[in-house]
Amino acid sequence: IGAHPGFNDIWGFGRRRIDMRPDDLEYLIAYQIGALQAVASYAGAKVTHLKPHGALNNMAAENSDYAMAIGRAIKTVDRDLIYVALAGSEMEKTGSALDLRVAREGFCDRQYDDDGNLTSRKIPGSVLKDPKVVQEQVVRMVLEGEIVSRNGKRIKTQVESLCVHGDEPTAISSARAAREGLEAAGVKVVPLTDMSIG
C-alpha cells in the first residue's frame, strides 16, 4: 500500500500546478501520510511507500525545495517508507541526501523529454496508448537501463518501480503488455518491499 499525496486540486485531479511554501507542503504531505496510515491500520495493513501524485510529482522532480519537503515529511512521519522518485530527479537526490530508502521510477505509458522529465500532457502523443510501444519502452528501461526521449535522445537510467496511469482507458492493456514483456525477458516482477532498496 502506497501513499499518493498531491495538491488539494479536486477539480483538476491533482494535475494542476500549485505554488506552495515548502514548509506548508511538508505538513500537507505529513497529513496525507498519516491519514492513509490510519485507514490502513483499521484494515490491518501497513503503508510501505510514497509517491507524489500528478503536478506535485512533476514539480518535485525539478524543484529541490519541494522534493526536500516531501522527504522531510517521510522522515518525520515514518522513515521506513520507500520514497518512489522519478529516476534522475531532485526527489531521488534529496531522498538519498536524507538517507531514505529510494525506489527510482520509470513510466510505462509516458513519453520523456530530453532532460529525463515527463513530456507535458498538453503535447499530443505524450501518453503512450499502444501496448506494443509500452512494452518496448519498459523492457528497454529495465534491461538496457535507458529511456529514449520523444526526440530520440538516449538517457541512461536505472529503475526499481514502474508506473502505469490507471485513469487511462488503455491502462490494463498497457500494464499487461509491460508485465508480459518483462517476464518473457526473464525479469521477475515483485513488490517494492521484496527488493533490496537502499
Tab-separated table of C-alpha atoms in Angstrom, residues 13 37 44 49 52-53 55 82 84 91 94 102 117 128 135 145 154 160 166 174-175 183-184 195-196 198:
chain	number	residue	atom	x	y	z
A	13	PHE	CA	-7.424	15.659	-10.361
A	37	GLN	CA	-1.765	5.066	7.799
A	44	GLY	CA	-4.874	-4.499	9.477
A	49	HIS	CA	5.871	3.558	0.245
A	52	PRO	CA	3.792	12.088	-5.116
A	53	HIS	CA	0.828	12.456	-7.466
A	55	ALA	CA	1.572	18.013	-10.742
A	82	ILE	CA	10.176	3.961	0.476
A	84	VAL	CA	9.307	6.458	-5.012
A	91	MET	CA	13.387	13.648	-5.456
A	94	THR	CA	17.058	14.581	-1.827
A	102	VAL	CA	14.538	5.451	-2.596
A	117	ASN	CA	11.414	14.574	-17.184
A	128	LEU	CA	1.524	6.146	-24.862
A	135	GLN	CA	6.201	-2.980	-23.796
A	145	GLY	CA	18.965	0.857	-18.454
A	154	ARG	CA	19.085	8.037	-25.178
A	160	GLU	CA	13.100	-0.292	-9.473
A	166	GLY	CA	-4.818	3.763	-14.059
A	174	SER	CA	-0.509	-1.361	-21.129
A	175	ALA	CA	0.123	-2.980	-17.728
A	183	GLU	CA	8.526	-11.855	-17.787
A	184	ALA	CA	9.341	-13.031	-21.322
A	195	MET	CA	13.502	-5.649	-3.278
A	196	SER	CA	16.818	-4.565	-1.809
A	198	GLY	CA	18.949	1.422	-0.291
